[in-house]
Short mmCIF file of C-alpha atoms (C1' of nucleotides) in Angstrom, two decimals:
data_model
loop_
_atom_site.label_atom_id
_atom_site.label_comp_id
_atom_site.label_asym_id
_atom_site.label_seq_id
_atom_site.Cartn_x
_atom_site.Cartn_y
_atom_site.Cartn_z
CA MET A 19 247.96 158.53 191.19
CA LYS A 20 245.49 161.10 192.29
CA ASN A 21 243.44 160.26 195.36
CA LYS A 22 239.83 159.25 195.00
CA VAL A 23 237.13 161.42 196.52
CA PHE A 24 233.94 159.98 198.00
CA ALA A 25 230.97 161.69 199.59
CA LEU A 26 228.34 160.04 201.74
CA ILE A 27 224.99 161.80 201.66
CA ASP A 28 222.72 160.73 204.49
CA CYS A 29 219.22 162.02 205.21
CA ASN A 30 218.77 163.33 208.74
CA ALA A 31 216.26 161.27 210.77
CA PHE A 32 214.81 160.30 207.41
CA TYR A 33 211.37 158.93 208.35
CA VAL A 34 210.76 161.82 210.72
CA SER A 35 211.85 164.30 208.04
CA CYS A 36 209.39 162.71 205.57
CA GLU A 37 206.55 163.23 208.03
CA ARG A 38 207.61 166.83 208.60
CA VAL A 39 207.58 167.68 204.91
CA PHE A 40 203.81 167.19 204.85
CA ASN A 41 203.12 168.41 208.35
CA PRO A 42 205.32 171.42 209.17
CA LYS A 43 203.74 171.74 212.61
CA LEU A 44 206.11 168.93 213.55
CA ASN A 45 209.16 171.15 213.02
CA ASN A 46 211.09 171.78 216.22
CA GLN A 47 208.90 169.22 218.00
CA PRO A 48 209.99 165.82 219.31
CA VAL A 49 208.91 163.24 216.73
CA VAL A 50 209.55 159.49 216.40
CA ALA A 51 208.74 156.84 213.79
CA LEU A 52 208.04 153.21 214.63
CA SER A 53 209.01 149.87 213.16
CA ASN A 54 206.43 147.45 211.79
CA ASN A 55 203.76 146.39 214.24
CA ASP A 56 204.41 149.65 216.13
CA GLY A 57 207.15 147.75 217.96
CA CYS A 58 210.32 149.83 218.25
CA ILE A 59 211.49 153.39 217.72
CA ILE A 60 213.51 153.48 214.51
CA ALA A 61 213.77 157.20 213.76
CA ARG A 62 213.98 160.18 216.10
CA SER A 63 214.06 163.93 215.61
CA LYS A 64 216.88 165.67 217.43
CA GLU A 65 214.36 166.94 219.96
CA ALA A 66 213.33 163.31 220.66
CA LYS A 67 216.99 162.28 220.98
CA ALA A 68 217.51 165.08 223.48
CA LEU A 69 214.75 163.58 225.63
CA GLY A 70 216.88 160.44 225.95
CA ILE A 71 214.77 158.25 223.65
CA LYS A 72 217.22 155.66 222.34
CA MET A 73 217.37 154.13 218.86
CA GLY A 74 215.66 150.75 218.65
CA VAL A 75 214.00 150.93 222.03
CA PRO A 76 210.57 149.21 222.30
CA LEU A 77 207.75 151.72 222.31
CA PHE A 78 206.22 150.48 225.56
CA LYS A 79 209.42 151.25 227.45
CA VAL A 80 209.25 154.96 226.65
CA ARG A 81 205.48 155.44 226.87
CA ASP A 82 205.82 157.69 229.91
CA ILE A 83 208.28 160.12 228.33
CA ILE A 84 206.22 160.18 225.16
CA LYS A 85 203.07 161.08 227.01
CA LYS A 86 204.69 163.58 229.32
CA GLU A 87 206.69 165.38 226.64
CA LYS A 88 203.95 165.14 223.98
CA VAL A 89 206.20 163.35 221.52
CA HIS A 90 204.56 162.87 218.10
CA VAL A 91 204.52 159.20 217.14
CA PHE A 92 204.15 157.73 213.63
CA SER A 93 203.69 154.15 212.46
CA SER A 94 206.01 153.42 209.57
CA ASN A 95 204.68 154.48 206.19
CA TYR A 96 207.00 152.81 203.70
CA THR A 97 204.93 153.90 200.73
CA LEU A 98 205.67 157.51 201.62
CA TYR A 99 209.29 156.96 202.67
CA GLY A 100 210.08 154.90 199.57
CA ASP A 101 208.71 157.55 197.28
CA MET A 102 210.52 160.38 199.09
CA SER A 103 213.73 158.36 198.88
CA ARG A 104 213.33 158.02 195.12
CA ARG A 105 212.97 161.80 194.85
CA VAL A 106 216.04 162.51 196.96
CA MET A 107 218.15 160.03 194.95
CA ASN A 108 216.98 161.57 191.68
CA ILE A 109 218.14 165.01 192.79
CA ILE A 110 221.54 163.64 193.82
CA ALA A 111 221.85 161.82 190.49
CA GLU A 112 221.58 165.18 188.74
CA PHE A 113 224.96 166.10 190.23
CA THR A 114 226.87 162.97 189.23
CA ASN A 115 226.59 159.65 187.43
CA ASP A 116 228.85 158.03 190.00
CA ILE A 117 226.21 157.13 192.54
CA GLU A 118 225.71 154.12 194.76
CA ILE A 119 222.33 154.06 196.47
CA TYR A 120 223.34 152.38 199.68
CA SER A 121 220.07 152.35 201.59
CA ILE A 122 216.69 154.05 201.67
CA ASP A 123 218.27 157.19 203.12
CA GLU A 124 221.94 157.08 202.06
CA ALA A 125 223.98 157.35 198.91
CA PHE A 126 227.70 157.35 198.19
CA ILE A 127 228.86 159.45 195.27
CA GLY A 128 232.21 159.75 193.57
CA LEU A 129 233.52 163.30 193.28
CA ASP A 130 236.79 162.67 191.42
CA GLY A 131 237.57 165.54 189.13
CA VAL A 132 235.01 167.96 190.49
CA PRO A 133 236.65 171.33 189.92
CA GLY A 134 236.93 173.97 192.60
CA ASP A 135 236.05 173.80 196.24
CA ILE A 136 234.59 170.37 196.98
CA GLU A 137 233.13 171.47 200.27
CA LYS A 138 231.22 174.23 198.53
CA TYR A 139 229.94 171.66 196.07
CA GLY A 140 228.70 169.61 199.04
CA HIS A 141 226.79 172.61 200.35
CA LYS A 142 225.27 173.08 196.93
CA ILE A 143 224.02 169.48 196.85
CA ARG A 144 222.68 169.82 200.37
CA LYS A 145 220.83 173.01 199.57
CA THR A 146 219.33 171.62 196.37
CA VAL A 147 218.04 168.43 197.99
CA LEU A 148 216.48 170.46 200.80
CA GLN A 149 214.91 172.94 198.42
CA HIS A 150 213.47 170.34 196.03
CA THR A 151 212.31 167.70 198.51
CA GLY A 152 212.20 169.30 201.95
CA ILE A 153 214.55 166.64 203.30
CA PRO A 154 217.65 167.82 205.22
CA VAL A 155 220.82 165.81 204.57
CA SER A 156 224.32 165.65 206.01
CA ILE A 157 227.34 165.13 203.79
CA GLY A 158 230.72 163.63 204.65
CA ILE A 159 233.60 163.92 202.18
CA ALA A 160 236.90 162.00 202.27
CA ASN A 161 239.29 159.78 200.31
CA THR A 162 237.63 156.49 201.28
CA LYS A 163 234.06 155.37 201.86
CA THR A 164 234.75 154.49 205.49
CA LEU A 165 236.26 157.93 206.15
CA ALA A 166 233.35 159.59 204.32
CA LYS A 167 231.08 157.80 206.81
CA VAL A 168 233.17 159.13 209.68
CA ALA A 169 233.03 162.62 208.18
CA ASN A 170 229.28 162.31 207.87
CA HIS A 171 229.06 161.37 211.52
CA ILE A 172 231.08 164.47 212.42
CA ALA A 173 228.88 166.67 210.21
CA LYS A 174 225.79 165.43 212.07
CA ASP A 175 227.40 165.68 215.49
CA ASP A 176 228.94 169.15 215.29
CA ILE A 177 226.57 171.84 214.08
CA SER A 178 229.45 174.20 213.34
CA PHE A 179 230.02 172.23 210.11
CA LEU A 180 226.57 173.29 208.84
CA GLY A 181 225.83 169.81 207.55
CA VAL A 182 228.92 169.26 205.40
CA CYS A 183 232.24 167.92 206.69
CA SER A 184 235.16 167.42 204.34
CA LEU A 185 238.24 165.71 205.73
CA LEU A 186 240.19 166.74 202.62
CA LYS A 187 240.97 170.22 203.87
CA PHE A 188 242.71 169.00 207.03
CA LYS A 189 246.51 168.50 206.88
CA ASN A 190 246.19 166.08 209.76
CA ILE A 191 242.91 164.48 210.77
CA ASP A 192 244.29 162.62 213.77
CA LYS A 193 242.93 165.04 216.31
CA LEU A 194 239.49 164.85 214.77
CA LEU A 195 239.65 161.04 214.67
CA SER A 196 240.65 160.81 218.31
CA SER A 197 237.26 162.28 219.20
CA VAL A 198 235.35 159.52 217.39
CA ALA A 199 234.64 156.27 219.28
CA VAL A 200 235.49 153.00 217.48
CA GLY A 201 231.86 151.94 217.72
CA GLU A 202 230.87 154.76 215.37
CA VAL A 203 232.92 153.31 212.54
CA TRP A 204 231.11 151.61 209.65
CA GLY A 205 231.67 147.87 210.14
CA ILE A 206 232.37 148.01 213.86
CA GLY A 207 229.33 146.99 215.86
CA ARG A 208 228.64 146.21 219.48
CA GLN A 209 230.69 143.03 219.79
CA LEU A 210 233.78 144.27 218.00
CA SER A 211 233.60 147.52 219.92
CA LYS A 212 233.59 145.64 223.19
CA LYS A 213 236.51 143.49 222.09
CA LEU A 214 238.55 146.53 220.99
CA ASN A 215 237.80 148.34 224.25
CA MET A 216 239.07 145.32 226.15
CA HIS A 217 242.35 145.75 224.30
CA GLY A 218 242.48 149.41 225.29
CA ILE A 219 241.38 150.72 221.89
CA TYR A 220 238.66 153.32 222.26
CA ASN A 221 238.89 155.85 219.45
CA VAL A 222 239.54 155.83 215.72
CA GLN A 223 242.96 157.43 216.04
CA GLN A 224 244.11 154.55 218.27
CA LEU A 225 242.58 151.96 215.96
CA LYS A 226 244.45 153.34 212.95
CA ASN A 227 247.79 152.61 214.57
CA ILE A 228 247.29 148.95 215.51
CA GLU A 229 249.46 146.47 213.59
CA ASP A 230 247.75 144.63 210.75
CA TYR A 231 248.22 141.15 212.20
CA ARG A 232 246.45 142.20 215.41
CA ILE A 233 243.60 143.79 213.47
CA ARG A 234 243.29 140.64 211.36
CA LYS A 235 243.15 138.50 214.49
CA MET A 236 240.57 140.60 216.28
CA MET A 237 238.40 141.71 213.37
CA SER A 238 238.89 139.24 210.48
CA ILE A 239 239.53 140.16 206.90
CA ASN A 240 236.85 142.80 206.54
CA GLY A 241 238.06 144.49 209.70
CA LEU A 242 241.46 144.89 208.10
CA LYS A 243 239.79 146.53 205.10
CA THR A 244 237.96 148.90 207.43
CA VAL A 245 241.16 149.95 209.20
CA THR A 246 243.06 150.32 205.92
CA GLU A 247 240.31 152.66 204.73
CA LEU A 248 240.59 154.65 207.97
CA ARG A 249 244.26 155.13 207.07
CA GLY A 250 243.15 156.76 203.84
CA VAL A 251 243.73 153.85 201.45
CA SER A 252 240.59 153.07 199.47
CA CYS A 253 239.60 149.36 199.45
CA LEU A 254 235.86 149.63 198.88
CA PRO A 255 234.91 150.87 195.43
CA LEU A 256 231.70 152.67 194.55
CA GLU A 257 229.19 149.96 193.60
CA GLU A 258 227.06 151.65 191.03
CA VAL A 259 225.34 148.49 189.79
CA ARG A 260 223.34 146.63 192.37
CA ALA A 261 224.51 143.01 192.53
CA THR A 262 221.68 140.51 192.05
CA ARG A 263 220.33 139.51 195.37
CA LYS A 264 221.12 136.14 196.93
CA SER A 265 218.01 135.76 198.99
CA CYS A 266 214.56 137.26 199.37
CA CYS A 267 212.81 137.06 202.71
CA THR A 268 209.29 138.05 203.72
CA SER A 269 208.56 137.75 207.39
CA ARG A 270 206.35 139.43 209.97
CA SER A 271 205.59 139.37 213.64
CA PHE A 272 201.93 138.67 214.30
CA GLY A 273 199.73 141.27 215.98
CA ARG A 274 198.81 138.52 218.46
CA SER A 275 200.33 135.10 219.03
CA LEU A 276 198.97 132.20 216.97
CA GLN A 277 198.58 128.57 218.03
CA GLU A 278 196.75 126.88 215.16
CA LEU A 279 198.50 125.40 212.16
CA GLU A 280 195.72 126.75 209.96
CA ASP A 281 196.39 130.38 210.98
CA ILE A 282 200.10 130.00 210.41
CA GLN A 283 199.53 128.40 207.02
CA GLN A 284 197.53 131.47 206.01
CA ALA A 285 200.29 133.82 207.09
CA VAL A 286 202.91 131.72 205.31
CA ALA A 287 200.79 131.75 202.14
CA ILE A 288 200.79 135.56 202.17
CA PHE A 289 204.54 135.75 202.77
CA SER A 290 205.09 133.26 199.94
CA ARG A 291 203.00 135.28 197.52
CA ARG A 292 204.77 138.54 198.38
CA ALA A 293 208.20 136.97 198.04
CA ALA A 294 207.21 135.37 194.72
CA GLU A 295 205.93 138.72 193.45
CA ARG A 296 209.13 140.43 194.42
CA ILE A 297 211.41 137.97 192.64
CA ARG A 298 209.13 138.02 189.58
CA SER A 299 209.55 141.77 189.42
CA GLU A 300 213.32 141.20 189.32
CA LYS A 301 213.05 138.38 186.76
CA LEU A 302 214.54 135.79 189.09
CA LEU A 303 213.70 132.14 189.66
CA ALA A 304 214.22 130.50 193.04
CA SER A 305 215.45 126.95 193.49
CA ASN A 306 215.18 126.93 197.24
CA VAL A 307 212.26 127.68 199.55
CA SER A 308 212.58 127.80 203.32
CA VAL A 309 210.16 128.64 206.06
CA PHE A 310 210.77 129.48 209.70
CA LEU A 311 208.49 129.76 212.73
CA ARG A 312 209.21 131.02 216.17
CA THR A 313 207.64 131.91 219.49
CA SER A 314 208.55 135.16 221.24
CA PRO A 315 212.12 135.21 222.58
CA PHE A 316 210.96 137.77 225.19
CA ASP A 317 208.19 135.62 226.63
CA LYS A 318 209.67 134.14 229.81
CA LYS A 319 206.49 132.34 230.85
CA ASN A 320 206.12 130.06 227.85
CA LYS A 321 208.63 127.72 226.23
CA TYR A 322 210.68 129.01 223.33
CA TYR A 323 210.55 127.21 220.01
CA PHE A 324 212.26 127.97 216.73
CA ASN A 325 212.40 125.76 213.71
CA SER A 326 213.08 126.11 210.03
CA SER A 327 213.44 123.83 207.07
CA SER A 328 213.81 124.11 203.34
CA ILE A 329 212.97 122.35 200.12
CA HIS A 330 215.14 122.30 197.04
CA LEU A 331 213.06 122.58 193.89
CA SER A 332 214.33 120.55 190.96
CA VAL A 333 212.66 123.08 188.67
CA SER A 334 213.37 126.62 189.79
CA THR A 335 210.34 128.88 189.77
CA ASN A 336 208.80 132.22 190.61
CA ASP A 337 205.27 130.88 190.35
CA THR A 338 203.20 131.92 193.36
CA ILE A 339 201.27 128.65 193.42
CA GLU A 340 204.39 126.45 193.35
CA ILE A 341 206.04 128.48 196.08
CA VAL A 342 202.94 128.54 198.28
CA LYS A 343 202.67 124.76 197.93
CA ALA A 344 206.29 124.16 198.88
CA ALA A 345 206.12 126.59 201.80
CA SER A 346 202.94 124.99 203.05
CA ARG A 347 204.55 121.55 203.05
CA ILE A 348 207.49 122.84 205.07
CA THR A 349 205.18 124.60 207.51
CA SER A 350 203.33 121.37 208.27
CA GLN A 351 206.66 119.66 208.90
CA ILE A 352 208.08 122.18 211.34
CA PHE A 353 204.86 123.16 213.12
CA LYS A 354 204.43 121.76 216.61
CA LEU A 355 201.23 122.02 218.56
CA GLY A 356 201.27 123.69 221.95
CA TYR A 357 203.35 126.79 221.29
CA LEU A 358 202.42 130.46 221.07
CA TYR A 359 203.84 131.50 217.71
CA GLN A 360 204.84 135.12 217.31
CA LYS A 361 206.60 135.28 213.96
CA ALA A 362 207.04 133.36 210.72
CA GLY A 363 208.79 133.97 207.44
CA VAL A 364 209.51 132.64 203.96
CA LEU A 365 212.98 132.81 202.45
CA LEU A 366 213.65 132.23 198.76
CA SER A 367 217.19 131.60 197.51
CA GLY A 368 219.28 129.78 194.92
CA PHE A 369 218.34 132.26 192.21
CA TYR A 370 218.72 132.04 188.44
CA ASN A 371 217.98 134.79 185.98
CA GLU A 372 214.92 133.96 183.92
CA GLY A 373 216.05 131.99 180.89
CA GLU A 374 219.31 130.86 182.49
CA GLU A 375 217.83 128.21 184.77
CA PRO A 376 218.76 124.54 184.38
CA VAL A 377 215.98 122.60 182.69
CA ASP A 378 214.55 119.44 184.13
CA LEU A 379 214.23 116.70 181.50
CA PHE A 380 211.16 115.21 183.07
CA SER A 381 209.19 118.37 183.39
CA THR A 382 207.51 119.82 180.34
CA ASN A 383 204.71 121.95 181.72
CA TYR A 384 206.54 124.23 184.06
CA LYS A 385 205.97 127.35 182.06
CA ILE A 386 202.25 127.10 181.54
CA ARG A 387 201.44 129.47 184.36
CA ASP A 388 203.70 132.30 183.22
CA ASN A 389 200.84 134.13 181.57
CA LEU A 390 198.67 133.73 184.62
CA MET A 391 201.36 135.25 186.87
CA GLU A 392 201.90 138.12 184.45
CA THR A 393 198.20 138.85 184.45
CA ILE A 394 197.95 138.72 188.22
CA ASP A 395 200.93 141.05 188.61
CA SER A 396 199.51 143.60 186.23
CA ILE A 397 196.13 143.54 187.97
CA ASN A 398 197.74 143.88 191.38
CA ASN A 399 199.99 146.68 190.16
CA ARG A 400 197.00 148.55 188.86
CA PHE A 401 194.44 147.98 191.58
CA GLY A 402 196.60 147.48 194.67
CA GLY A 403 198.88 144.72 195.89
CA ASP A 404 196.27 142.49 197.45
CA THR A 405 193.58 142.48 194.77
CA ILE A 406 194.27 138.90 193.63
CA LYS A 407 195.38 136.42 196.26
CA VAL A 408 195.64 132.69 196.56
CA ALA A 409 192.82 130.78 198.21
CA SER A 410 194.88 129.69 201.20
CA GLU A 411 195.10 133.34 202.28
CA GLN A 412 191.41 133.33 203.28
CA HIS A 413 190.29 134.60 206.68
CA LEU A 414 192.93 137.30 206.74
CA GLY A 415 192.91 139.53 209.73
CA THR A 416 193.33 137.10 212.58
CA TRP A 417 196.91 138.22 212.97
CA THR A 418 197.10 141.64 211.32
CA GLN A 419 199.79 143.97 212.50
CA LYS A 420 199.41 147.02 214.66
CA LYS A 421 199.62 150.29 212.75
CA GLU A 422 197.80 152.85 214.81
CA LYS A 423 199.39 156.10 213.79
CA CYS A 424 200.11 155.98 210.09
CA SER A 425 200.22 159.16 208.05
CA PRO A 426 198.55 159.22 204.59
CA SER A 427 200.48 158.26 201.46
CA TYR A 428 200.62 161.88 200.39
CA THR A 429 202.70 161.35 197.27
CA THR A 430 201.29 158.12 195.84
CA ASN A 431 197.55 158.20 196.50
CA ILE A 432 195.47 160.87 194.80
CA ASP A 433 192.82 160.71 197.54
CA THR A 434 195.27 161.82 200.20
CA LEU A 435 196.88 164.66 198.30
CA LEU A 436 197.46 167.70 200.49
CA VAL A 437 194.89 170.42 199.98
CA VAL A 438 195.99 174.04 200.20
CA ASP A 439 193.31 176.34 201.57
"C1'" DT B 14 199.58 144.07 227.36
"C1'" DC B 15 203.34 145.99 224.25
"C1'" DT B 16 210.34 144.10 221.72
"C1'" DG B 17 210.92 145.21 213.22
"C1'" DG B 18 212.32 143.53 208.78
"C1'" DG B 19 215.55 142.62 205.22
"C1'" DG B 20 219.92 141.91 203.78
"C1'" DT B 21 225.41 140.43 203.46
"C1'" DC B 22 229.66 138.19 204.70
"C1'" DC B 23 232.87 135.25 207.51
"C1'" DT B 24 234.19 131.29 210.21
"C1'" DA B 25 234.17 126.87 212.34
"C1'" DG B 26 233.05 122.36 212.13
"C1'" DG B 27 231.18 118.25 210.10
"C1'" DA B 28 230.52 115.20 206.10
"C1'" DC B 29 232.52 113.26 202.47
"C1'" DC B 30 236.01 111.93 199.09
"C1'" DC B 31 240.39 109.94 197.50
"C1'" DT C 17 247.72 97.10 219.92
"C1'" DC C 18 248.88 100.19 216.21
"C1'" DT C 19 244.33 103.64 212.76
"C1'" DG C 20 246.71 109.50 207.47
"C1'" DG C 21 246.37 113.63 205.30
"C1'" DG C 22 244.51 116.81 202.47
"C1'" DG C 23 241.01 118.75 199.98
"C1'" DT C 24 236.11 120.48 199.07
"C1'" DC C 25 231.53 121.52 200.10
"C1'" DC C 26 227.77 122.60 203.03
"C1'" DT C 27 225.51 124.49 207.00
"C1'" DA C 28 224.72 126.91 211.27
"C1'" DG C 29 225.69 130.59 213.84
"C1'" DG C 30 227.42 135.00 214.61
"C1'" DA C 31 228.75 139.42 213.27
"C1'" DC C 32 227.71 143.47 210.67
"C1'" DC C 33 224.70 147.01 207.97
"C1'" DC C 34 220.37 150.10 207.41
#
DNA sequence: TCTGGGGTCCTAGGACCC
DNA sequence: TCTGGGGTCCTAGGACCC
């Protein structure tokens, strides 16, 4: 059988690249993008990386470097990044139907049967995406998804590849693999890395040669899949159809800590509504609602508290009002006075597709609010997500998140369209 | 002062049943 | 005094991903 061919296309420092598209002055400058609440650094330009700013580091820990080196800082603008992602994926989809959108900035594609030089084809994709969207990407090509990830890593790391690394052209990739640390492999995180290092396994070449039973023992069943893929045997197929989700969580850290049940109830009401809206848009019904609360795990002066609980609904629903009610009941149960709460969240699960849910004999009126929800969704879609809310969301703003340096939504809001002089 | 959010999967251990 | 064995299901916690 002929070998499969996979490519992984990954946008370079995606959020930073999005900002640069609309603000070319940022090119060749150190730039970072922040997580929600302006908490951590989650994207860095290569100039920012060179300054030693690490991925995931809290903003306050690198304030000095940022000031001294005049690093440009952006709050996260998911409206912009989401729209740019859609554009990038659409361009890629013009090259092949075999596409798995893996994350906001990554896609796997299948390249079986592409005639001619596959590496050249990769360069063509790269050039087209850059030309049509302004977003630079790196492409890794190999016989398995895990190796395509490795190849992508090499393409990013070694500029001599010019953004595209195909492992297919190498007779023997062992030398290349011996230069890649195990921790860089897809599926091997901090803990596993540490464990492997303790066993004297540091690079991918070494990992490939460990006996299966040892891999299985150290890394469990998925680890064995990972290593098999590193050996060139494909175990992970392209997943072109997104599986229906198993849970839907909306959670936020508060801009300041909250102590009153009333404030937390308001936040939970908002999270409930957003989660309900999201599952409605996917035509799902939830049969389980859970809520969690916690204080800051970093606050050494005050006592830590975490609690969560859930309610099983005998009639599954995606009705905002039902879900807010359930979440509010849970919140009252798990709330304890005397703590400084820093984060809360609502998690929906136990999904059924609309129309496939079990019906409760004793409930006859559970569908009466369908029309109401439809109307609310269409109004909110048209006039903005927060136009219609539920009453328990009143007095918003006591805990709003930090977002000090957000760029405009250039591509989705007519008022912030770029003007060319 | 200031530390994100949203997912998935696996495993171990307890509850429960016959 | 001596106190089985095997199966399933659920949950919590930990690991991973971006």
